[in-house]
Amino acid sequence: MDKNYNHFSEKEIYALWEKRCLFNPDSFPSKKKPFSIIMPPPNANDPLHVGHARFVTISDILIRYFRMKGYKTLWVPGADHAGIETQFVFEKKLREKGESRFDFTREELYQMIWNYVQENKALMIEQLKLLGSSCDWSRFKFTLDQDIINVVYSTFKKLYDAGLVYRGKKIINYCPRCGTSFSQLEVDYVEREDFLYYLDYETIHIATTRPETIFADVAVAVNPNDKRYKNLIGQYATIPIIKRKIPIIADRLVDPKFGTGALKITPAHDPVDFEIGLRHNLTPISVIDENGKIINSPEKYIGLNTTVAREEIVKDLDHFIVKTEKISHTVGTCYRDKGIIEPTLSDQWFIKVSPLVKLSLDAIKEKKVVFVHKRFERMAKHWYKNLKDWNISRQIVWGIRIPAFRCNSCTYWNITSGEIPDKCQYCGHTKLTQDPDTFDTWFSSGMWPFATLMTTRKDDFKTFYPTSVMVTAYDILPFWVIRMIMLGIFATGNIPFEKVLLYGLVRDKFGQKISKSKGNVINPIEMLEKYGADSVRNSLVWGTLIENDISLSEDNIRGQRNFANKIWNIARFIKISFSNYPGLVPKEPSKIRKRLNDEDRNILKKLQLTVKSVSNNIEKCKLSQAISCIYDFAWKDLADKYLEGNKSREDKDTFLCVLRFCFTNCIKILHPFMPFITESVWQQIKEISIDDSDTLAGSAWPTNRNL
RNA sequence: GGACGCGUAGCUCAGCUGGCCAGAGCGUUCGGUUUACAUCCGAAAGGUCCCAGGUUCGAACCCUGGCGCGUCCACCA
């Protein structure tokens, strides 16, 4: 054995595990209880970052622990097509080559992105292996695999048949440059300076930052309690330039303290106005089309973009402008190109969420789904209560195309489970046109736990659903976790997972958020090459609670590398000692009980307590406590005190037997955390070890009976 | 405006349902050269547990209020 541990044999170790098929539950025909985790599929297109490294570590610790405990263990890996994200990255690449998505047909574009993603997917898989992930690669799923798509289709159909899918005109967040709508969550609100124009509507003055939308006004609203305007309610105001008369109405959403306290109502271009419009039965008028150009306005403005139109209209409004002031307010911007989002009326598919929310809240209340950390349960409930109907249409190509076909004759929509209808089910007409839109990524990934298990192996769904625990970052609780619960219960009648373990974000060593612009990005693969996967893994659970954000520093990783080296050297001491005493046969301490002294009994007792505490902590997902227990036992109790205090002892025989026994058990409980070094050590000393397991990864967790 | 957190050693953080002199890692200082490891060993310094009240025999921990910081969400035209 070398003087120091070097981690360069990690790949061989991983290959050994794969060769033994240790990660495939089919190799264990036991009737034991199943334990399963579905991996949140990383974006196929991006290299792994430290956040991924954290969930890999956490999940792998749990998986390896339960595997050693004898459970039938399955960890399903996967990759996500990451709809909008990927298409925009790809389009950027096209632009660099002087091409655009409009140069290709839909099918060509899809195929090109598909090929591009396949190339990158391989890298992602490679990196997951470098981290030691003990997934069953034979069950790998991609979110655009045909069988996954089929599950998504039939779930959509089921939702439709249950009356939970509807097509509606709604205000959506539309980006005219990207040509797509975004969910509420994809819009960034930024603080901006703008002019607030006070306009004379004859009977009343209103204030607006968007004068280009005045031709879309259908009313002026005031707060019902606003004494200034009480007698105007029911009367009319007049839109300048076109002189159209519109009613003055009262609505509680109007803030009397803002501007003049009178709000022009433009239901087609503002979400609040849309809501007020609905309440008062006002018919919306659109003045901005999907390209961001003015329509339904006086001739001279038609076709202008909104910025130019605003300038022109402000010029023409002239003496109608009573006052102009600068204000700073928040404006919705596109999270991709940072441009202004136009709230626009559009036809989209929606999911009616209230029945699904009820199912989910009930499941949480009945403790069918348990959040390991209570505070996330509180957050989830809060989200559910504020969830609005879910717009699932996206105007992009890279995704799952919505199986909705509109009849060219009667214009009714035919919804299928994916198959192309040969005739309209309402009028029998044979010409139908498919909706060009694709599903929101979160809609299909919300089905991930059951879509994967329904398509891996024949009995997987039966055996492994609901999965044992969902491990994911807390920042996607609202995007993903709550939607998986809704869709899982709806589609299968059963919860998708029993526990939700949400972990905190990885930050830099000062606790700052990691971002490219700050230049504090930590590349896990670089660290792993430098210090070994075990060190990186340990540094991601060490010292901070799982549910809290963790500050990662290279110092920390180095500290864990030193720990790995300590483990290596205890093994080296044992190996050298045994080879110095060729006649020495390792015996279990229970067989030589009479020869044990106080120190021997003490360390054996300590081992027992450590195993117990580590098991408890892992089962409660308290991983930082678990690893620090092992760390203290291995380094302080075993190496510094016991080994150091006994190395020159007369009774070498007993000492070495006790040491060997404690150490082999120690690397067993350390294995889920640091699989490579422990396996590597096991391969070195297994001939003098306590059991005859060929690999440590496939060995059994220590139990009270054999301690 | 709403929700959820955080404030403990120089830094990053533990401290579970109130109870032994408040802990760890890193850093700092001092001392160790053979024989498992300098990626090591031994020792030391370093804390008004954000502030103020309250509950209690007893509070870093529970309650109330403040101050400071962070994240997410949202409907200010």
PDB file of N, CA and C (backbone and C1' of nucleotides) in Angstrom, chain A residues 3 184 253 255 258 263 272 329-330 375 378 383 509 513 543 548 551 561-562 565-566 569 572-573 635 640 643-644, chain B residues 2-5 11-15 24-26 36-42 70-77:
ATOM      1  N   LYS A   3       2.018   5.115   0.715  1.00  0.00           N
ATOM      2  CA  LYS A   3       2.069   5.859   1.960  1.00  0.00           C
ATOM      3  C   LYS A   3       0.840   6.769   2.098  1.00  0.00           C
ATOM      4  N   GLN A 184     -45.956  32.433 -14.819  1.00  0.00           N
ATOM      5  CA  GLN A 184     -45.695  33.483 -13.825  1.00  0.00           C
ATOM      6  C   GLN A 184     -44.280  33.403 -13.285  1.00  0.00           C
ATOM      7  N   LEU A 253     -59.924  46.660  -6.127  1.00  0.00           N
ATOM      8  CA  LEU A 253     -58.505  46.508  -6.428  1.00  0.00           C
ATOM      9  C   LEU A 253     -57.806  47.829  -6.716  1.00  0.00           C
ATOM     10  N   ASP A 255     -56.197  51.242  -6.016  1.00  0.00           N
ATOM     11  CA  ASP A 255     -55.554  51.895  -4.877  1.00  0.00           C
ATOM     12  C   ASP A 255     -55.808  53.399  -4.977  1.00  0.00           C
ATOM     13  N   PHE A 258     -52.765  55.852  -5.322  1.00  0.00           N
ATOM     14  CA  PHE A 258     -51.855  55.887  -6.468  1.00  0.00           C
ATOM     15  C   PHE A 258     -52.382  56.836  -7.542  1.00  0.00           C
ATOM     16  N   LEU A 263     -58.183  54.365 -12.303  1.00  0.00           N
ATOM     17  CA  LEU A 263     -57.388  53.433 -13.100  1.00  0.00           C
ATOM     18  C   LEU A 263     -58.100  53.142 -14.407  1.00  0.00           C
ATOM     19  N   VAL A 272     -54.328  42.587 -13.768  1.00  0.00           N
ATOM     20  CA  VAL A 272     -55.282  43.143 -12.802  1.00  0.00           C
ATOM     21  C   VAL A 272     -56.529  43.620 -13.535  1.00  0.00           C
ATOM     22  N   HIS A 329     -41.095  51.861 -10.753  1.00  0.00           N
ATOM     23  CA  HIS A 329     -42.041  50.772 -10.507  1.00  0.00           C
ATOM     24  C   HIS A 329     -41.459  49.472 -11.028  1.00  0.00           C
ATOM     25  N   THR A 330     -42.137  48.365 -10.727  1.00  0.00           N
ATOM     26  CA  THR A 330     -41.612  47.091 -11.197  1.00  0.00           C
ATOM     27  C   THR A 330     -42.271  46.698 -12.510  1.00  0.00           C
ATOM     28  N   ARG A 375     -40.777  23.019   7.888  1.00  0.00           N
ATOM     29  CA  ARG A 375     -40.957  24.345   7.326  1.00  0.00           C
ATOM     30  C   ARG A 375     -41.321  24.284   5.838  1.00  0.00           C
ATOM     31  N   ARG A 378     -45.024  23.789   5.475  1.00  0.00           N
ATOM     32  CA  ARG A 378     -45.733  25.074   5.583  1.00  0.00           C
ATOM     33  C   ARG A 378     -45.679  25.829   4.259  1.00  0.00           C
ATOM     34  N   TRP A 383     -48.138  27.559  -0.985  1.00  0.00           N
ATOM     35  CA  TRP A 383     -48.142  27.560  -2.444  1.00  0.00           C
ATOM     36  C   TRP A 383     -49.459  27.035  -2.993  1.00  0.00           C
ATOM     37  N   LYS A 509     -17.563  30.112  -0.219  1.00  0.00           N
ATOM     38  CA  LYS A 509     -17.102  30.009   1.166  1.00  0.00           C
ATOM     39  C   LYS A 509     -17.496  31.203   2.024  1.00  0.00           C
ATOM     40  N   LYS A 513     -24.140  33.630  -2.982  1.00  0.00           N
ATOM     41  CA  LYS A 513     -24.735  32.826  -4.030  1.00  0.00           C
ATOM     42  C   LYS A 513     -23.725  32.640  -5.165  1.00  0.00           C
ATOM     43  N   GLY A 543     -21.009  19.541   8.257  1.00  0.00           N
ATOM     44  CA  GLY A 543     -21.025  20.803   8.991  1.00  0.00           C
ATOM     45  C   GLY A 543     -22.266  21.655   8.900  1.00  0.00           C
ATOM     46  N   ASN A 548     -30.428  23.436   5.062  1.00  0.00           N
ATOM     47  CA  ASN A 548     -29.900  24.799   4.977  1.00  0.00           C
ATOM     48  C   ASN A 548     -28.905  24.933   3.838  1.00  0.00           C
ATOM     49  N   SER A 551     -22.060  26.460   2.722  1.00  0.00           N
ATOM     50  CA  SER A 551     -20.940  27.228   2.155  1.00  0.00           C
ATOM     51  C   SER A 551     -19.829  26.246   1.850  1.00  0.00           C
ATOM     52  N   ARG A 561     -10.278  15.353   2.311  1.00  0.00           N
ATOM     53  CA  ARG A 561      -9.233  14.539   1.677  1.00  0.00           C
ATOM     54  C   ARG A 561      -8.278  14.020   2.758  1.00  0.00           C
ATOM     55  N   ASN A 562      -7.983  14.892   3.722  1.00  0.00           N
ATOM     56  CA  ASN A 562      -7.110  14.469   4.825  1.00  0.00           C
ATOM     57  C   ASN A 562      -7.746  13.342   5.629  1.00  0.00           C
ATOM     58  N   ASN A 565      -7.291  10.194   3.841  1.00  0.00           N
ATOM     59  CA  ASN A 565      -5.926   9.715   4.019  1.00  0.00           C
ATOM     60  C   ASN A 565      -5.732   9.054   5.375  1.00  0.00           C
ATOM     61  N   LYS A 566      -6.416   9.592   6.371  1.00  0.00           N
ATOM     62  CA  LYS A 566      -6.357   8.992   7.709  1.00  0.00           C
ATOM     63  C   LYS A 566      -6.913   7.564   7.668  1.00  0.00           C
ATOM     64  N   ASN A 569      -4.517   5.229   6.087  1.00  0.00           N
ATOM     65  CA  ASN A 569      -3.358   4.887   6.897  1.00  0.00           C
ATOM     66  C   ASN A 569      -3.668   3.974   8.065  1.00  0.00           C
ATOM     67  N   ARG A 572      -3.506   0.812   6.375  1.00  0.00           N
ATOM     68  CA  ARG A 572      -2.115   0.476   6.081  1.00  0.00           C
ATOM     69  C   ARG A 572      -1.430  -0.076   7.334  1.00  0.00           C
ATOM     70  N   PHE A 573      -1.711   0.545   8.462  1.00  0.00           N
ATOM     71  CA  PHE A 573      -1.145   0.059   9.733  1.00  0.00           C
ATOM     72  C   PHE A 573      -1.580  -1.380  10.005  1.00  0.00           C
ATOM     73  N   TRP A 635     -11.279   8.965  13.654  1.00  0.00           N
ATOM     74  CA  TRP A 635     -10.046   9.741  13.847  1.00  0.00           C
ATOM     75  C   TRP A 635      -9.670   9.840  15.310  1.00  0.00           C
ATOM     76  N   ASP A 640      -6.460   8.114  17.107  1.00  0.00           N
ATOM     77  CA  ASP A 640      -5.657   8.884  18.072  1.00  0.00           C
ATOM     78  C   ASP A 640      -5.573   8.207  19.430  1.00  0.00           C
ATOM     79  N   LEU A 643      -5.593   3.267  18.810  1.00  0.00           N
ATOM     80  CA  LEU A 643      -4.436   2.766  18.055  1.00  0.00           C
ATOM     81  C   LEU A 643      -3.142   3.322  18.641  1.00  0.00           C
ATOM     82  N   GLU A 644      -3.109   4.610  18.855  1.00  0.00           N
ATOM     83  CA  GLU A 644      -1.899   5.263  19.361  1.00  0.00           C
ATOM     84  C   GLU A 644      -1.548   4.739  20.763  1.00  0.00           C
TER      85      GLU A 644
ATOM     86  P     G B   2     -47.533  42.165   4.982  1.00  0.00           P
ATOM     87  O5'   G B   2     -47.593  40.773   4.208  1.00  0.00           O
ATOM     88  C5'   G B   2     -48.834  40.100   4.040  1.00  0.00           C
ATOM     89  C4'   G B   2     -48.621  38.823   3.274  1.00  0.00           C
ATOM     90  C3'   G B   2     -47.644  37.832   3.889  1.00  0.00           C
ATOM     91  O3'   G B   2     -48.238  37.072   4.921  1.00  0.00           O
ATOM     92  C1'   G B   2     -47.144  38.063   1.611  1.00  0.00           C
ATOM     93  P     A B   3     -47.301  36.524   6.101  1.00  0.00           P
ATOM     94  O5'   A B   3     -46.494  35.335   5.395  1.00  0.00           O
ATOM     95  C5'   A B   3     -47.191  34.189   4.931  1.00  0.00           C
ATOM     96  C4'   A B   3     -46.235  33.291   4.204  1.00  0.00           C
ATOM     97  C3'   A B   3     -45.028  32.831   5.012  1.00  0.00           C
ATOM     98  O3'   A B   3     -45.350  31.766   5.879  1.00  0.00           O
ATOM     99  C1'   A B   3     -44.309  33.557   2.891  1.00  0.00           C
ATOM    100  P     C B   4     -44.597  31.660   7.270  1.00  0.00           P
ATOM    101  O5'   C B   4     -43.165  31.106   6.827  1.00  0.00           O
ATOM    102  C5'   C B   4     -43.059  29.876   6.139  1.00  0.00           C
ATOM    103  C4'   C B   4     -41.656  29.704   5.625  1.00  0.00           C
ATOM    104  C3'   C B   4     -40.564  29.884   6.668  1.00  0.00           C
ATOM    105  O3'   C B   4     -40.454  28.746   7.496  1.00  0.00           O
ATOM    106  C1'   C B   4     -39.959  31.037   4.707  1.00  0.00           C
ATOM    107  P     G B   5     -39.853  28.888   8.947  1.00  0.00           P
ATOM    108  O5'   G B   5     -38.317  28.724   8.615  1.00  0.00           O
ATOM    109  C5'   G B   5     -37.403  29.662   9.114  1.00  0.00           C
ATOM    110  C4'   G B   5     -36.175  29.615   8.265  1.00  0.00           C
ATOM    111  C3'   G B   5     -34.968  30.202   8.963  1.00  0.00           C
ATOM    112  O3'   G B   5     -34.286  29.164   9.643  1.00  0.00           O
ATOM    113  C1'   G B   5     -35.302  31.340   6.940  1.00  0.00           C
ATOM    114  P     C B  11     -15.787  36.541  11.831  1.00  0.00           P
ATOM    115  O5'   C B  11     -15.445  35.464  10.711  1.00  0.00           O
ATOM    116  C5'   C B  11     -15.054  35.880   9.397  1.00  0.00           C
ATOM    117  C4'   C B  11     -14.898  34.660   8.516  1.00  0.00           C
ATOM    118  C3'   C B  11     -16.129  33.760   8.444  1.00  0.00           C
ATOM    119  O3'   C B  11     -17.023  34.223   7.443  1.00  0.00           O
ATOM    120  C1'   C B  11     -14.247  32.434   8.933  1.00  0.00           C
ATOM    121  P     U B  12     -18.601  33.931   7.607  1.00  0.00           P
ATOM    122  O5'   U B  12     -18.683  32.350   7.441  1.00  0.00           O
ATOM    123  C5'   U B  12     -18.517  31.769   6.150  1.00  0.00           C
ATOM    124  C4'   U B  12     -18.682  30.276   6.248  1.00  0.00           C
ATOM    125  C3'   U B  12     -19.959  29.819   6.945  1.00  0.00           C
ATOM    126  O3'   U B  12     -21.069  29.886   6.070  1.00  0.00           O
ATOM    127  C1'   U B  12     -18.134  28.567   7.772  1.00  0.00           C
ATOM    128  P     C B  13     -22.543  29.906   6.666  1.00  0.00           P
ATOM    129  O5'   C B  13     -22.618  28.461   7.308  1.00  0.00           O
ATOM    130  C5'   C B  13     -23.403  28.211   8.460  1.00  0.00           C
ATOM    131  C4'   C B  13     -22.916  26.923   9.040  1.00  0.00           C
ATOM    132  C3'   C B  13     -23.761  26.352  10.166  1.00  0.00           C
ATOM    133  O3'   C B  13     -24.844  25.621   9.620  1.00  0.00           O
ATOM    134  C1'   C B  13     -21.484  26.267  10.772  1.00  0.00           C
ATOM    135  P     A B  14     -26.102  25.286  10.463  1.00  0.00           P
ATOM    136  O5'   A B  14     -25.571  24.017  11.249  1.00  0.00           O
ATOM    137  C5'   A B  14     -25.596  24.018  12.647  1.00  0.00           C
ATOM    138  C4'   A B  14     -25.105  22.706  13.149  1.00  0.00           C
ATOM    139  C3'   A B  14     -25.820  22.266  14.414  1.00  0.00           C
ATOM    140  O3'   A B  14     -26.963  21.501  14.101  1.00  0.00           O
ATOM    141  C1'   A B  14     -23.511  22.306  14.829  1.00  0.00           C
ATOM    142  P     G B  15     -28.356  21.863  14.757  1.00  0.00           P
ATOM    143  O5'   G B  15     -28.044  21.875  16.317  1.00  0.00           O
ATOM    144  C5'   G B  15     -27.709  20.670  16.984  1.00  0.00           C
ATOM    145  C4'   G B  15     -27.262  20.983  18.386  1.00  0.00           C
ATOM    146  C3'   G B  15     -28.217  21.815  19.226  1.00  0.00           C
ATOM    147  O3'   G B  15     -29.255  21.029  19.752  1.00  0.00           O
ATOM    148  C1'   G B  15     -26.056  22.682  19.451  1.00  0.00           C
ATOM    149  P     A B  24     -14.320  21.494  20.124  1.00  0.00           P
ATOM    150  O5'   A B  24     -14.780  21.099  18.652  1.00  0.00           O
ATOM    151  C5'   A B  24     -15.196  19.767  18.368  1.00  0.00           C
ATOM    152  C4'   A B  24     -15.596  19.662  16.929  1.00  0.00           C
ATOM    153  C3'   A B  24     -14.571  20.201  15.942  1.00  0.00           C
ATOM    154  O3'   A B  24     -13.603  19.210  15.665  1.00  0.00           O
ATOM    155  C1'   A B  24     -16.710  21.060  15.394  1.00  0.00           C
ATOM    156  P     G B  25     -12.166  19.639  15.209  1.00  0.00           P
ATOM    157  O5'   G B  25     -12.404  20.137  13.715  1.00  0.00           O
ATOM    158  C5'   G B  25     -12.699  19.201  12.682  1.00  0.00           C
ATOM    159  C4'   G B  25     -12.955  19.965  11.401  1.00  0.00           C
ATOM    160  C3'   G B  25     -11.861  20.959  11.020  1.00  0.00           C
ATOM    161  O3'   G B  25     -10.808  20.320  10.331  1.00  0.00           O
ATOM    162  C1'   G B  25     -13.963  22.015  10.884  1.00  0.00           C
ATOM    163  P     C B  26      -9.335  20.775  10.556  1.00  0.00           P
ATOM    164  O5'   C B  26      -9.308  22.200   9.823  1.00  0.00           O
ATOM    165  C5'   C B  26      -9.457  22.284   8.409  1.00  0.00           C
ATOM    166  C4'   C B  26      -9.710  23.712   7.992  1.00  0.00           C
ATOM    167  C3'   C B  26      -8.658  24.726   8.433  1.00  0.00           C
ATOM    168  O3'   C B  26      -7.524  24.720   7.578  1.00  0.00           O
ATOM    169  C1'   C B  26     -10.805  25.592   8.884  1.00  0.00           C
ATOM    170  P     A B  36       4.814   2.556  12.279  1.00  0.00           P
ATOM    171  O5'   A B  36       3.709   3.003  11.215  1.00  0.00           O
ATOM    172  C5'   A B  36       3.677   2.398   9.925  1.00  0.00           C
ATOM    173  C4'   A B  36       2.593   3.061   9.115  1.00  0.00           C
ATOM    174  C3'   A B  36       2.664   4.582   9.091  1.00  0.00           C
ATOM    175  O3'   A B  36       3.529   5.008   8.066  1.00  0.00           O
ATOM    176  C1'   A B  36       0.462   3.905   9.640  1.00  0.00           C
ATOM    177  P     C B  37       4.359   6.379   8.260  1.00  0.00           P
ATOM    178  O5'   C B  37       3.266   7.493   7.969  1.00  0.00           O
ATOM    179  C5'   C B  37       2.767   7.670   6.637  1.00  0.00           C
ATOM    180  C4'   C B  37       1.557   8.563   6.684  1.00  0.00           C
ATOM    181  C3'   C B  37       1.786   9.962   7.236  1.00  0.00           C
ATOM    182  O3'   C B  37       2.289  10.821   6.236  1.00  0.00           O
ATOM    183  C1'   C B  37      -0.185   9.048   8.164  1.00  0.00           C
ATOM    184  P     A B  38       3.607  11.672   6.524  1.00  0.00           P
ATOM    185  O5'   A B  38       3.228  13.191   6.808  1.00  0.00           O
ATOM    186  C5'   A B  38       1.939  13.748   6.588  1.00  0.00           C
ATOM    187  C4'   A B  38       2.090  15.229   6.829  1.00  0.00           C
ATOM    188  C3'   A B  38       3.096  15.931   5.931  1.00  0.00           C
ATOM    189  O3'   A B  38       2.552  17.147   5.450  1.00  0.00           O
ATOM    190  C1'   A B  38       3.617  16.342   8.205  1.00  0.00           C
ATOM    191  P     U B  39       1.725  17.218   4.146  1.00  0.00           P
ATOM    192  O5'   U B  39       0.245  16.790   4.610  1.00  0.00           O
ATOM    193  C5'   U B  39      -0.802  17.772   4.934  1.00  0.00           C
ATOM    194  C4'   U B  39      -2.059  16.969   5.167  1.00  0.00           C
ATOM    195  C3'   U B  39      -1.724  15.768   6.042  1.00  0.00           C
ATOM    196  O3'   U B  39      -2.266  15.813   7.353  1.00  0.00           O
ATOM    197  C1'   U B  39      -2.638  15.085   3.897  1.00  0.00           C
ATOM    198  P     C B  40      -3.292  16.077   8.197  1.00  0.00           P
ATOM    199  O5'   C B  40      -3.067  15.070   9.391  1.00  0.00           O
ATOM    200  C5'   C B  40      -2.735  13.707   9.144  1.00  0.00           C
ATOM    201  C4'   C B  40      -1.630  13.247  10.075  1.00  0.00           C
ATOM    202  C3'   C B  40      -1.724  13.724  11.512  1.00  0.00           C
ATOM    203  O3'   C B  40      -2.689  12.993  12.237  1.00  0.00           O
ATOM    204  C1'   C B  40       0.492  13.919  10.787  1.00  0.00           C
ATOM    205  P     C B  41      -3.501  13.703  13.364  1.00  0.00           P
ATOM    206  O5'   C B  41      -2.463  13.708  14.572  1.00  0.00           O
ATOM    207  C5'   C B  41      -2.008  12.487  15.103  1.00  0.00           C
ATOM    208  C4'   C B  41      -0.954  12.743  16.149  1.00  0.00           C
ATOM    209  C3'   C B  41      -1.348  13.726  17.241  1.00  0.00           C
ATOM    210  O3'   C B  41      -2.150  13.113  18.229  1.00  0.00           O
ATOM    211  C1'   C B  41       0.810  14.252  16.473  1.00  0.00           C
ATOM    212  P     G B  42      -3.239  13.985  18.996  1.00  0.00           P
ATOM    213  O5'   G B  42      -2.369  14.860  19.988  1.00  0.00           O
ATOM    214  C5'   G B  42      -1.618  14.213  21.002  1.00  0.00           C
ATOM    215  C4'   G B  42      -0.776  15.213  21.736  1.00  0.00           C
ATOM    216  C3'   G B  42      -1.517  16.433  22.269  1.00  0.00           C
ATOM    217  O3'   G B  42      -2.175  16.148  23.485  1.00  0.00           O
ATOM    218  C1'   G B  42       0.476  17.128  21.221  1.00  0.00           C
ATOM    219  P     G B  70     -29.133  41.454   2.259  1.00  0.00           P
ATOM    220  O5'   G B  70     -29.579  39.925   2.091  1.00  0.00           O
ATOM    221  C5'   G B  70     -28.596  38.942   1.878  1.00  0.00           C
ATOM    222  C4'   G B  70     -29.213  37.575   1.957  1.00  0.00           C
ATOM    223  C3'   G B  70     -30.315  37.291   0.957  1.00  0.00           C
ATOM    224  O3'   G B  70     -29.808  37.043  -0.336  1.00  0.00           O
ATOM    225  C1'   G B  70     -30.939  36.440   3.068  1.00  0.00           C
ATOM    226  P     U B  71     -30.683  37.439  -1.635  1.00  0.00           P
ATOM    227  O5'   U B  71     -31.702  36.219  -1.736  1.00  0.00           O
ATOM    228  C5'   U B  71     -31.211  34.899  -1.874  1.00  0.00           C
ATOM    229  C4'   U B  71     -32.338  33.921  -1.647  1.00  0.00           C
ATOM    230  C3'   U B  71     -33.583  34.169  -2.491  1.00  0.00           C
ATOM    231  O3'   U B  71     -33.440  33.694  -3.815  1.00  0.00           O
ATOM    232  C1'   U B  71     -34.230  33.758  -0.261  1.00  0.00           C
ATOM    233  P     C B  72     -34.225  34.460  -5.005  1.00  0.00           P
ATOM    234  O5'   C B  72     -35.707  33.893  -4.820  1.00  0.00           O
ATOM    235  C5'   C B  72     -35.970  32.511  -4.985  1.00  0.00           C
ATOM    236  C4'   C B  72     -37.338  32.181  -4.462  1.00  0.00           C
ATOM    237  C3'   C B  72     -38.485  32.949  -5.100  1.00  0.00           C
ATOM    238  O3'   C B  72     -38.858  32.414  -6.355  1.00  0.00           O
ATOM    239  C1'   C B  72     -38.766  32.976  -2.771  1.00  0.00           C
ATOM    240  P     C B  73     -39.476  33.407  -7.472  1.00  0.00           P
ATOM    241  O5'   C B  73     -40.888  33.795  -6.822  1.00  0.00           O
ATOM    242  C5'   C B  73     -41.943  32.861  -6.841  1.00  0.00           C
ATOM    243  C4'   C B  73     -43.090  33.359  -6.004  1.00  0.00           C
ATOM    244  C3'   C B  73     -43.848  34.549  -6.551  1.00  0.00           C
ATOM    245  O3'   C B  73     -44.730  34.185  -7.590  1.00  0.00           O
ATOM    246  C1'   C B  73     -43.492  34.859  -4.259  1.00  0.00           C
ATOM    247  P     A B  74     -44.963  35.240  -8.777  1.00  0.00           P
ATOM    248  O5'   A B  74     -45.843  36.352  -8.054  1.00  0.00           O
ATOM    249  C5'   A B  74     -47.042  35.985  -7.392  1.00  0.00           C
ATOM    250  C4'   A B  74     -47.625  37.190  -6.719  1.00  0.00           C
ATOM    251  C3'   A B  74     -47.725  38.435  -7.587  1.00  0.00           C
ATOM    252  O3'   A B  74     -48.869  38.369  -8.416  1.00  0.00           O
ATOM    253  C1'   A B  74     -46.852  39.014  -5.467  1.00  0.00           C
ATOM    254  P     C B  75     -48.822  38.986  -9.851  1.00  0.00           P
ATOM    255  O5'   C B  75     -49.350  40.453  -9.540  1.00  0.00           O
ATOM    256  C5'   C B  75     -49.220  41.469 -10.526  1.00  0.00           C
ATOM    257  C4'   C B  75     -49.731  42.729  -9.896  1.00  0.00           C
ATOM    258  C3'   C B  75     -49.127  42.994  -8.535  1.00  0.00           C
ATOM    259  O3'   C B  75     -48.749  44.332  -8.432  1.00  0.00           O
ATOM    260  C1'   C B  75     -51.489  42.934  -8.382  1.00  0.00           C
ATOM    261  P     C B  76     -47.224  44.620  -8.269  1.00  0.00           P
ATOM    262  O5'   C B  76     -46.988  45.634  -9.431  1.00  0.00           O
ATOM    263  C5'   C B  76     -46.772  46.969  -9.102  1.00  0.00           C
ATOM    264  C4'   C B  76     -48.055  47.688  -9.298  1.00  0.00           C
ATOM    265  C3'   C B  76     -47.871  49.135  -9.731  1.00  0.00           C
ATOM    266  O3'   C B  76     -47.808  49.248 -11.138  1.00  0.00           O
ATOM    267  C1'   C B  76     -49.167  49.077  -7.773  1.00  0.00           C
ATOM    268  P     A B  77     -46.562  50.044 -11.678  1.00  0.00           P
ATOM    269  O5'   A B  77     -47.024  50.614 -13.107  1.00  0.00           O
ATOM    270  C5'   A B  77     -48.163  51.412 -13.161  1.00  0.00           C
ATOM    271  C4'   A B  77     -49.286  50.537 -13.578  1.00  0.00           C
ATOM    272  C3'   A B  77     -49.945  50.994 -14.878  1.00  0.00           C
ATOM    273  O3'   A B  77     -50.170  49.899 -15.743  1.00  0.00           O
ATOM    274  C1'   A B  77     -51.504  51.023 -13.043  1.00  0.00           C
TER     275        A B  77
END
